[in-house]
PDB file of C-alpha atoms in Angstrom:
ATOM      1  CA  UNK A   1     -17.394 -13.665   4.676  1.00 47.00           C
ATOM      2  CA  UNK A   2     -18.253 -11.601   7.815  1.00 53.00           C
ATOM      3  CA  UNK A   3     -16.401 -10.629  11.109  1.00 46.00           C
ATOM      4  CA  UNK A   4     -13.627 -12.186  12.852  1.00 45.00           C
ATOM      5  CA  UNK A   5     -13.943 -16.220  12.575  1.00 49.00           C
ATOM      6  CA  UNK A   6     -17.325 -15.804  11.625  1.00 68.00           C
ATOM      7  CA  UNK A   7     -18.010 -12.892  14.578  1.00 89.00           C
ATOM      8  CA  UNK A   8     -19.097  -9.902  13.511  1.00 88.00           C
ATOM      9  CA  UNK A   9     -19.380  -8.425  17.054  1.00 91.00           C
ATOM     10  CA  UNK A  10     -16.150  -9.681  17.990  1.00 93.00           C
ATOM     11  CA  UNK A  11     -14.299  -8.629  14.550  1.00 94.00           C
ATOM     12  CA  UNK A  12     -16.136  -5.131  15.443  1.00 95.00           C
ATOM     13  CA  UNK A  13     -14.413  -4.570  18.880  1.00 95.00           C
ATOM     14  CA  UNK A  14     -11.228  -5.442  17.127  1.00 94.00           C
ATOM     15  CA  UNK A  15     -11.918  -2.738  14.132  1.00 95.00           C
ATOM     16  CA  UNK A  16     -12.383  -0.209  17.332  1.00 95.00           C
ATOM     17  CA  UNK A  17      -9.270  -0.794  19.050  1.00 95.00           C
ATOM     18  CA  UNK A  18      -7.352  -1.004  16.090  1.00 93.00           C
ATOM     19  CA  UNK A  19      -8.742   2.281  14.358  1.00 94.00           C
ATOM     20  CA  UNK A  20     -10.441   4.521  16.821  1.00 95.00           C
ATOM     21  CA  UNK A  21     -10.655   7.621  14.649  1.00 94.00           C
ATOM     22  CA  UNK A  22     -13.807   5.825  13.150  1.00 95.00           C
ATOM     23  CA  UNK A  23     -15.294   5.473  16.321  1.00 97.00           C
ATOM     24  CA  UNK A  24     -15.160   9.009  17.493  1.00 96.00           C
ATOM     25  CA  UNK A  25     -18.103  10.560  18.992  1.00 97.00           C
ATOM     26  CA  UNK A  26     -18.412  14.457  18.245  1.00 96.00           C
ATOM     27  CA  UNK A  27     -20.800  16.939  19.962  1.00 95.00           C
ATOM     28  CA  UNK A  28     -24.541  17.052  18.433  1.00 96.00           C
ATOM     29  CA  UNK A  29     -23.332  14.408  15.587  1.00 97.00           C
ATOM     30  CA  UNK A  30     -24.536  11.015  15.051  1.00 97.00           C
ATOM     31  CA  UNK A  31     -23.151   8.861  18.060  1.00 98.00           C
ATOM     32  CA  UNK A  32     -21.842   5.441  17.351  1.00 98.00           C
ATOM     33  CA  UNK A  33     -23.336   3.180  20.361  1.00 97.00           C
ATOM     34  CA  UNK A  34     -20.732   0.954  21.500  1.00 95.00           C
ATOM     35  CA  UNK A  35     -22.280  -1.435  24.309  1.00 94.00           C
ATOM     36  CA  UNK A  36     -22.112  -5.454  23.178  1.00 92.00           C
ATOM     37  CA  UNK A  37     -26.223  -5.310  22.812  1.00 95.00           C
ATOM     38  CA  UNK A  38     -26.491  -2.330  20.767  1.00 96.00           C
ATOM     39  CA  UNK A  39     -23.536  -4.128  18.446  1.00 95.00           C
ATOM     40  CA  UNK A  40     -25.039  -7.149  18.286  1.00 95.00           C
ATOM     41  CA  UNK A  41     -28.232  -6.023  17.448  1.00 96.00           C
ATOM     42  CA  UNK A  42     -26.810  -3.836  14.489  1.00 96.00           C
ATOM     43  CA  UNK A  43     -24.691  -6.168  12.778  1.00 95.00           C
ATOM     44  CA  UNK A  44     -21.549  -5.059  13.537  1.00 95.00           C
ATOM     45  CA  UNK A  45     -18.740  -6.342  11.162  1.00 95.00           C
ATOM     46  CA  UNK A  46     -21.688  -7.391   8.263  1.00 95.00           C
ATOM     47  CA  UNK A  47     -18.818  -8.358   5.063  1.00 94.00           C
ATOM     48  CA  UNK A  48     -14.948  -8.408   4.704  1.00 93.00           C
ATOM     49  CA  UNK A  49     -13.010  -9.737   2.044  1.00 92.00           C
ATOM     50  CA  UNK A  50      -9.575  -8.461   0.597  1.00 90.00           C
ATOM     51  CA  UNK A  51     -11.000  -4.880  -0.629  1.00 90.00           C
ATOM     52  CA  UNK A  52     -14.676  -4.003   1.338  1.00 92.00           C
ATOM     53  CA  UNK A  53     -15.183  -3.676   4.922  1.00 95.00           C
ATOM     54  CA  UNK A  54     -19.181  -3.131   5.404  1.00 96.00           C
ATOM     55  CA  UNK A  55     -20.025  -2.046   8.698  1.00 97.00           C
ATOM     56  CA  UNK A  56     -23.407  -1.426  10.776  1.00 97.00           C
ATOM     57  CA  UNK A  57     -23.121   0.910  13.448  1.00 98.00           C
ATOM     58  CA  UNK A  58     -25.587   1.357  16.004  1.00 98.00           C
ATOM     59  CA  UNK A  59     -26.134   4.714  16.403  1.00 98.00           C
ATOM     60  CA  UNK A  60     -28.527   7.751  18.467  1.00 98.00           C
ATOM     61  CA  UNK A  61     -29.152  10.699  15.835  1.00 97.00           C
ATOM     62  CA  UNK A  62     -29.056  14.313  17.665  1.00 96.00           C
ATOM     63  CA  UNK A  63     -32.776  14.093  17.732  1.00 96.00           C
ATOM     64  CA  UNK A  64     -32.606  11.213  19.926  1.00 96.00           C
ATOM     65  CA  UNK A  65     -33.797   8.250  17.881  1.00 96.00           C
ATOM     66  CA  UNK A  66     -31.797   5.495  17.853  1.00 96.00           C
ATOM     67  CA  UNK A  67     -30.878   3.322  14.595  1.00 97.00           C
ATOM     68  CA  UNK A  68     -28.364   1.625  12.516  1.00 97.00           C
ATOM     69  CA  UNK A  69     -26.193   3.626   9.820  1.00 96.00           C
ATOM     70  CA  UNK A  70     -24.437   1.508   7.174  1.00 97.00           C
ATOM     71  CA  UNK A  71     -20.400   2.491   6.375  1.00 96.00           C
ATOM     72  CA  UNK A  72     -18.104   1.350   3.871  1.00 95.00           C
ATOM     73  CA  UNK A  73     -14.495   1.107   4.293  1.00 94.00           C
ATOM     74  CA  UNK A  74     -10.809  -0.342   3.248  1.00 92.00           C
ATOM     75  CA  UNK A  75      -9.994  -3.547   5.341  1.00 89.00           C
ATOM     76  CA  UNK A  76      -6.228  -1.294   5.557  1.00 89.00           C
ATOM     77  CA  UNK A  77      -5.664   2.047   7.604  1.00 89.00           C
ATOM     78  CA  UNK A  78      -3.434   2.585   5.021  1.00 90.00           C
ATOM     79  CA  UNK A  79      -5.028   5.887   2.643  1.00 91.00           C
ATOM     80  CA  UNK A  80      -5.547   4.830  -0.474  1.00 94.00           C
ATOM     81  CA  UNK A  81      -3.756   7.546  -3.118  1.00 97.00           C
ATOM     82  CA  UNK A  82      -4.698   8.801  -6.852  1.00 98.00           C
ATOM     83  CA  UNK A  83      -1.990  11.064  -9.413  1.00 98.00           C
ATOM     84  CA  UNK A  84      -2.155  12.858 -11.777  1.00 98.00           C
ATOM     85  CA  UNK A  85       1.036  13.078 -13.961  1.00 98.00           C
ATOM     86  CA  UNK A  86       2.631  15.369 -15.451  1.00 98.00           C
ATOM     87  CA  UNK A  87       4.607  15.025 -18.741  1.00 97.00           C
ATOM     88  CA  UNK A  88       6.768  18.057 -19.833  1.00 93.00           C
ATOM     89  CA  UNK A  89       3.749  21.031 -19.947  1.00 94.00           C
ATOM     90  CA  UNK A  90       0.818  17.892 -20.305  1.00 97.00           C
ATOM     91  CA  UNK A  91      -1.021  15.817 -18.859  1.00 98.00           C
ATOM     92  CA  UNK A  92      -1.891  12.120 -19.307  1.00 98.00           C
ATOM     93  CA  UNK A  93      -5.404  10.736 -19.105  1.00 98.00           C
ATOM     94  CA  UNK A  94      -6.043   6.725 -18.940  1.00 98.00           C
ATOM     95  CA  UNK A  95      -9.057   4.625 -20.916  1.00 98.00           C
ATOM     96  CA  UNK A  96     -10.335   2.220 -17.909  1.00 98.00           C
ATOM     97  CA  UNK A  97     -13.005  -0.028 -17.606  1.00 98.00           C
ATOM     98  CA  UNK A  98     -14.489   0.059 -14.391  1.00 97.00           C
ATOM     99  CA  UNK A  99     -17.095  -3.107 -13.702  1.00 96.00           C
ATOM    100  CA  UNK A 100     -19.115  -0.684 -11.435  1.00 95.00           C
ATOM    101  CA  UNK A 101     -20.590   1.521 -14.005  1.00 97.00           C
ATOM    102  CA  UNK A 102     -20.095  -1.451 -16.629  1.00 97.00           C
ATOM    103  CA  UNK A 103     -18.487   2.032 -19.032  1.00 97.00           C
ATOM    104  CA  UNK A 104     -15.196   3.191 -19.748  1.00 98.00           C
ATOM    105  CA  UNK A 105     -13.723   6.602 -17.843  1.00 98.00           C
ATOM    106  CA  UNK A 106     -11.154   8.693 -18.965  1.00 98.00           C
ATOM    107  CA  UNK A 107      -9.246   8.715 -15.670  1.00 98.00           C
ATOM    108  CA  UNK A 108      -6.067   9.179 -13.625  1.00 98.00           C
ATOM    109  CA  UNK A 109      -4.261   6.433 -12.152  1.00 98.00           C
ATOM    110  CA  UNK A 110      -4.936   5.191  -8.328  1.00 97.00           C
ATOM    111  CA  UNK A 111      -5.065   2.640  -6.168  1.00 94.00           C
ATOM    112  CA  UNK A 112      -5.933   1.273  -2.735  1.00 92.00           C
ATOM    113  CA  UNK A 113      -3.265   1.855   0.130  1.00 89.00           C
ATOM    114  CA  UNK A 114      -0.452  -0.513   0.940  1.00 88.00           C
ATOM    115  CA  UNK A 115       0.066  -1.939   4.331  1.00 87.00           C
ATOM    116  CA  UNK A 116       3.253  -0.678   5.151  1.00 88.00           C
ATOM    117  CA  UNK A 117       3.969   1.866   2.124  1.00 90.00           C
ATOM    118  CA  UNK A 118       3.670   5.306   2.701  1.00 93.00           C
ATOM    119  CA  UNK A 119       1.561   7.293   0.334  1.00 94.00           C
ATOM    120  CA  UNK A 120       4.695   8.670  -1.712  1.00 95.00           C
ATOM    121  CA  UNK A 121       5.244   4.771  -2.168  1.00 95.00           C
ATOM    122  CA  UNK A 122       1.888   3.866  -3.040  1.00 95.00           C
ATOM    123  CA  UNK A 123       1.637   6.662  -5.974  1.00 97.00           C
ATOM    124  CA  UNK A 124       4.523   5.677  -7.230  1.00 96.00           C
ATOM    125  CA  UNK A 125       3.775   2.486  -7.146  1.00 96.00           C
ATOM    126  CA  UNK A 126       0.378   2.767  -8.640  1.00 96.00           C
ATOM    127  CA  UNK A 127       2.226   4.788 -11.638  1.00 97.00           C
ATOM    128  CA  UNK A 128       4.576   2.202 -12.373  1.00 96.00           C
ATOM    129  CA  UNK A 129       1.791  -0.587 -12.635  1.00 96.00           C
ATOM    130  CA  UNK A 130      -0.808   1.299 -14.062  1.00 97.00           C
ATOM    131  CA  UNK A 131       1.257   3.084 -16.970  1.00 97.00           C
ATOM    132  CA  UNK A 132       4.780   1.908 -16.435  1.00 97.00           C
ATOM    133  CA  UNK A 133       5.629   5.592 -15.225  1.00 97.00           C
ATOM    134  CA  UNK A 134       8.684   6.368 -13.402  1.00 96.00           C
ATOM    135  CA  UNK A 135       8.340   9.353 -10.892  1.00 97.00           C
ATOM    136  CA  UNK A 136      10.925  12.357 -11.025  1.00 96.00           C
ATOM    137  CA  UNK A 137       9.162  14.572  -8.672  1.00 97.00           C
ATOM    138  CA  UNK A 138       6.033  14.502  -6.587  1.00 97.00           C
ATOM    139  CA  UNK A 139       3.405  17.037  -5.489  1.00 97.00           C
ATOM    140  CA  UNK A 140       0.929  16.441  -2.744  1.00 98.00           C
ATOM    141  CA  UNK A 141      -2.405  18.046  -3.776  1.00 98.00           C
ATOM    142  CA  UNK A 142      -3.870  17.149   0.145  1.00 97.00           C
ATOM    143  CA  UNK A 143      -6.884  14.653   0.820  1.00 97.00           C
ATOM    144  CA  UNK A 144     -10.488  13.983  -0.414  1.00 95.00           C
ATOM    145  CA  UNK A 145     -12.886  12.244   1.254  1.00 96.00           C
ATOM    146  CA  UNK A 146     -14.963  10.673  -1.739  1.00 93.00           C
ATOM    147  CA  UNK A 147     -18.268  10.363  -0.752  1.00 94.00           C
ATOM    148  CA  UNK A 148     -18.580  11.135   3.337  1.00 94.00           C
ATOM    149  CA  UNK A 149     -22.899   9.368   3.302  1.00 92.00           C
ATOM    150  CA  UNK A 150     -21.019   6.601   2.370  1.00 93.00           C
ATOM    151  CA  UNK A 151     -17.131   5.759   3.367  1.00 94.00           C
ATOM    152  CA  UNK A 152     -14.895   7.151   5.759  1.00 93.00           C
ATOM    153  CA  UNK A 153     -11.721   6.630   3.697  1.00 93.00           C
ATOM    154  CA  UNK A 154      -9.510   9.494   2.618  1.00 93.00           C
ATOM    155  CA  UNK A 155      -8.168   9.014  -0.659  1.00 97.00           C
ATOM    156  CA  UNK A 156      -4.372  11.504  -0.830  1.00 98.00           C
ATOM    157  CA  UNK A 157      -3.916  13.193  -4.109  1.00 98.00           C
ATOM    158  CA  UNK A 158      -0.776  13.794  -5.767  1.00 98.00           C
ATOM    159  CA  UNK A 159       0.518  15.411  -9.039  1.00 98.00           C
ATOM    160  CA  UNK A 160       3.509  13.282 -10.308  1.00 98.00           C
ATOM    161  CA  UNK A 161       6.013  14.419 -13.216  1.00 97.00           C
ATOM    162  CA  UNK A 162       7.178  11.730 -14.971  1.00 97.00           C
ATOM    163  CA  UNK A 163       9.396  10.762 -17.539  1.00 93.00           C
ATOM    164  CA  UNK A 164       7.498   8.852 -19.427  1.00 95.00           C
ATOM    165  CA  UNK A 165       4.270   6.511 -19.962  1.00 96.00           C
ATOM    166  CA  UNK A 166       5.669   3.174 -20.917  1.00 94.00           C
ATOM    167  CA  UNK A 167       3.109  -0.295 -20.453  1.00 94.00           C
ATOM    168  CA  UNK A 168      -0.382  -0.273 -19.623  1.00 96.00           C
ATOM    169  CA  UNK A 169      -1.804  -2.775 -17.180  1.00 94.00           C
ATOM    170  CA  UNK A 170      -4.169  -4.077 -19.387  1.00 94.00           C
ATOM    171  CA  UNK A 171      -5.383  -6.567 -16.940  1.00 94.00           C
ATOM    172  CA  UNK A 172      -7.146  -4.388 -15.291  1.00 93.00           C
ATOM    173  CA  UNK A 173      -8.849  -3.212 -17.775  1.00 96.00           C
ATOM    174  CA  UNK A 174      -6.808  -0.157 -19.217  1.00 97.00           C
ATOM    175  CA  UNK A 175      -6.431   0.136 -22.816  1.00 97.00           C
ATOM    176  CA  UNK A 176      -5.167   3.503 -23.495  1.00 96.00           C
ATOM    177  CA  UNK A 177      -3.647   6.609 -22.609  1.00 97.00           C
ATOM    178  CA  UNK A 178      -3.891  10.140 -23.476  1.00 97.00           C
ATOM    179  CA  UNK A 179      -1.312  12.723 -23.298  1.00 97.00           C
ATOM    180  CA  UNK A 180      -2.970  16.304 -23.505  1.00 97.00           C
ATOM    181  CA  UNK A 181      -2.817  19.812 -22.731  1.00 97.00           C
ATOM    182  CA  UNK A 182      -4.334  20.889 -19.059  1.00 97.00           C
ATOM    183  CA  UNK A 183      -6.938  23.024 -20.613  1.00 96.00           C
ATOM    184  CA  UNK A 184      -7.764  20.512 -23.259  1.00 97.00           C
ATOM    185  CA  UNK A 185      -8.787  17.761 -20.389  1.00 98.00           C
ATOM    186  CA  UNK A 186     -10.814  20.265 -18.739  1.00 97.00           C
ATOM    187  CA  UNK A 187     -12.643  20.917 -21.720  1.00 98.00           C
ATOM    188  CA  UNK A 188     -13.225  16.901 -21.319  1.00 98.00           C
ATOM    189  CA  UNK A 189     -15.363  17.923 -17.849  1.00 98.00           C
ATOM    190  CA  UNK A 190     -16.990  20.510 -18.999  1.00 98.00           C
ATOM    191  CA  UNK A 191     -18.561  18.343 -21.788  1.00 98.00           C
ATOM    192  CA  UNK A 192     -19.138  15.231 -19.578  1.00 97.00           C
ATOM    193  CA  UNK A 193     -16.149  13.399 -21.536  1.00 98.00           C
ATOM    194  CA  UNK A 194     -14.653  13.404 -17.653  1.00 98.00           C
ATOM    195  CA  UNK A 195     -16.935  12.011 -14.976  1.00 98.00           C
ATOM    196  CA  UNK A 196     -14.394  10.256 -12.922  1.00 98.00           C
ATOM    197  CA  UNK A 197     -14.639  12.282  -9.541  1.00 97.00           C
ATOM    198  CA  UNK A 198     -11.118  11.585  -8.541  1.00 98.00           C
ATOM    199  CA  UNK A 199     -10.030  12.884 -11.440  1.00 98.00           C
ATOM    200  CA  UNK A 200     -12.133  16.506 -11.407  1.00 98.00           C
ATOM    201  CA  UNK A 201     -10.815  16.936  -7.922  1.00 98.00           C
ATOM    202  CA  UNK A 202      -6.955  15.933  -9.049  1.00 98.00           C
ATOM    203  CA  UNK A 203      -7.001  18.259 -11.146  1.00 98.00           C
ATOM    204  CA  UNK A 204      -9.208  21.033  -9.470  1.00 98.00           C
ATOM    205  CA  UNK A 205      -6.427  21.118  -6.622  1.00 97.00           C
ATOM    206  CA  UNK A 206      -3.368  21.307  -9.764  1.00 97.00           C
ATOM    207  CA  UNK A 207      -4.837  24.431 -10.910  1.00 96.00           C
ATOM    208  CA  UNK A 208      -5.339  26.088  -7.838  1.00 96.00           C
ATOM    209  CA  UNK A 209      -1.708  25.431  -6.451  1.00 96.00           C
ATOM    210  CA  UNK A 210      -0.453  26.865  -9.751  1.00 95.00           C
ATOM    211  CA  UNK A 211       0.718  23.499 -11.425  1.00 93.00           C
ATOM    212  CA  UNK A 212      -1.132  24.362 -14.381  1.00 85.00           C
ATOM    213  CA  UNK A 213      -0.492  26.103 -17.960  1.00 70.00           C
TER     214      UNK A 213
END
């Protein structure tokens, strides 16, 4: 489905007023042209369903040519979160299937953000579906941006110690977990075991703050 009852133009004006961070204009960047002709003409709001927002901005490029840039992003303000966790002086890795690469990754758990939840809540949420963790003390590891061509969704990272890893959420398509020294697991992305970027950057950010053995 597209836009707002069947409106992308009109479900676009809504997206503005409701998150107008994304609509920013900065200095010699790439502006986002906001008059109803320009919109119309680009698309606007071009697919939304429960997970993907696609949008079409119209758009002037600092060399003066104007155009359309495509963005991807969450349907919620709400940042979506991923953790990694901590058990005793390891660290646990999960066996998903992701439909996008049609492979399995070795992985951390995350998730997309809850309406509502702050992002404490959504990790620990996340860990107690994904691998039936609860959380005795979490670490904020700060924000990523995963791919800026692309989305403008921040993703928050956290480090999580837990007590244990109890069920897997095999319905969506985990089927095992691996509890392993740090340096181990980075011998996993130095090999290309690891390709999961969330996971690099997880862990990248726990072994510069010193969370690390």
């Amino acid at each position: 489905m597209s836009g707002e009852n069947g409106d992308p133009v009109r479900r676009y004006d809504l997206l503005r007023g409701e998150r107008p961070e994304l609509f920013r204009n900065e200095p010699g960047g790439i502006e986002i042209l906001t008059d109803p002709a320009s919109v119309e003409a680009a698309g606007g709001v071009v697919y939304e369903d429960p997970y993907v927002l696609l949008v079409r901005d119209a758009v002037r490029f600092p060399d003066g040519r104007a155009g359309t840039y495509i963005r991807w992003m969450s349907p919620t303000a709400a940042p979506a979160c991923a953790i990694l966790p901590l058990l005793g002086d390891r660290m646990v890795l999960i066996e998903h299937y992701r439909h996008a690469t049609r492979s399995w990754h070795w992985e951390i758990p995350r998730g997309f953000g809850t309406t509502g939840h702050t992002g404490e809540a959504n990790a620990a949420k996340e860990l107690a579906e994904e691998i039936g963790a609860r959380v005795q003390e979490l670490l904020p590891l700060g924000s990523l941006h995963p791919d800026s061509g692309l989305t403008c969704d921040r993703v928050l990272l956290f480090a999580a110690r837990i007590d244990s890893v109890g069920g897997l959420e095999a319905a969506e398509g985990i089927r095992g977990a691996l509890t392993l020294p740090f340096a181990e697991a980075e011998a996993m992305i130095a090999d290309g075991r690891i390709t999961d970027g969330f996971t690099i950057a997880a862990m990248t950010r726990a072994r510069l703050a010193g969370l690390t053995t």
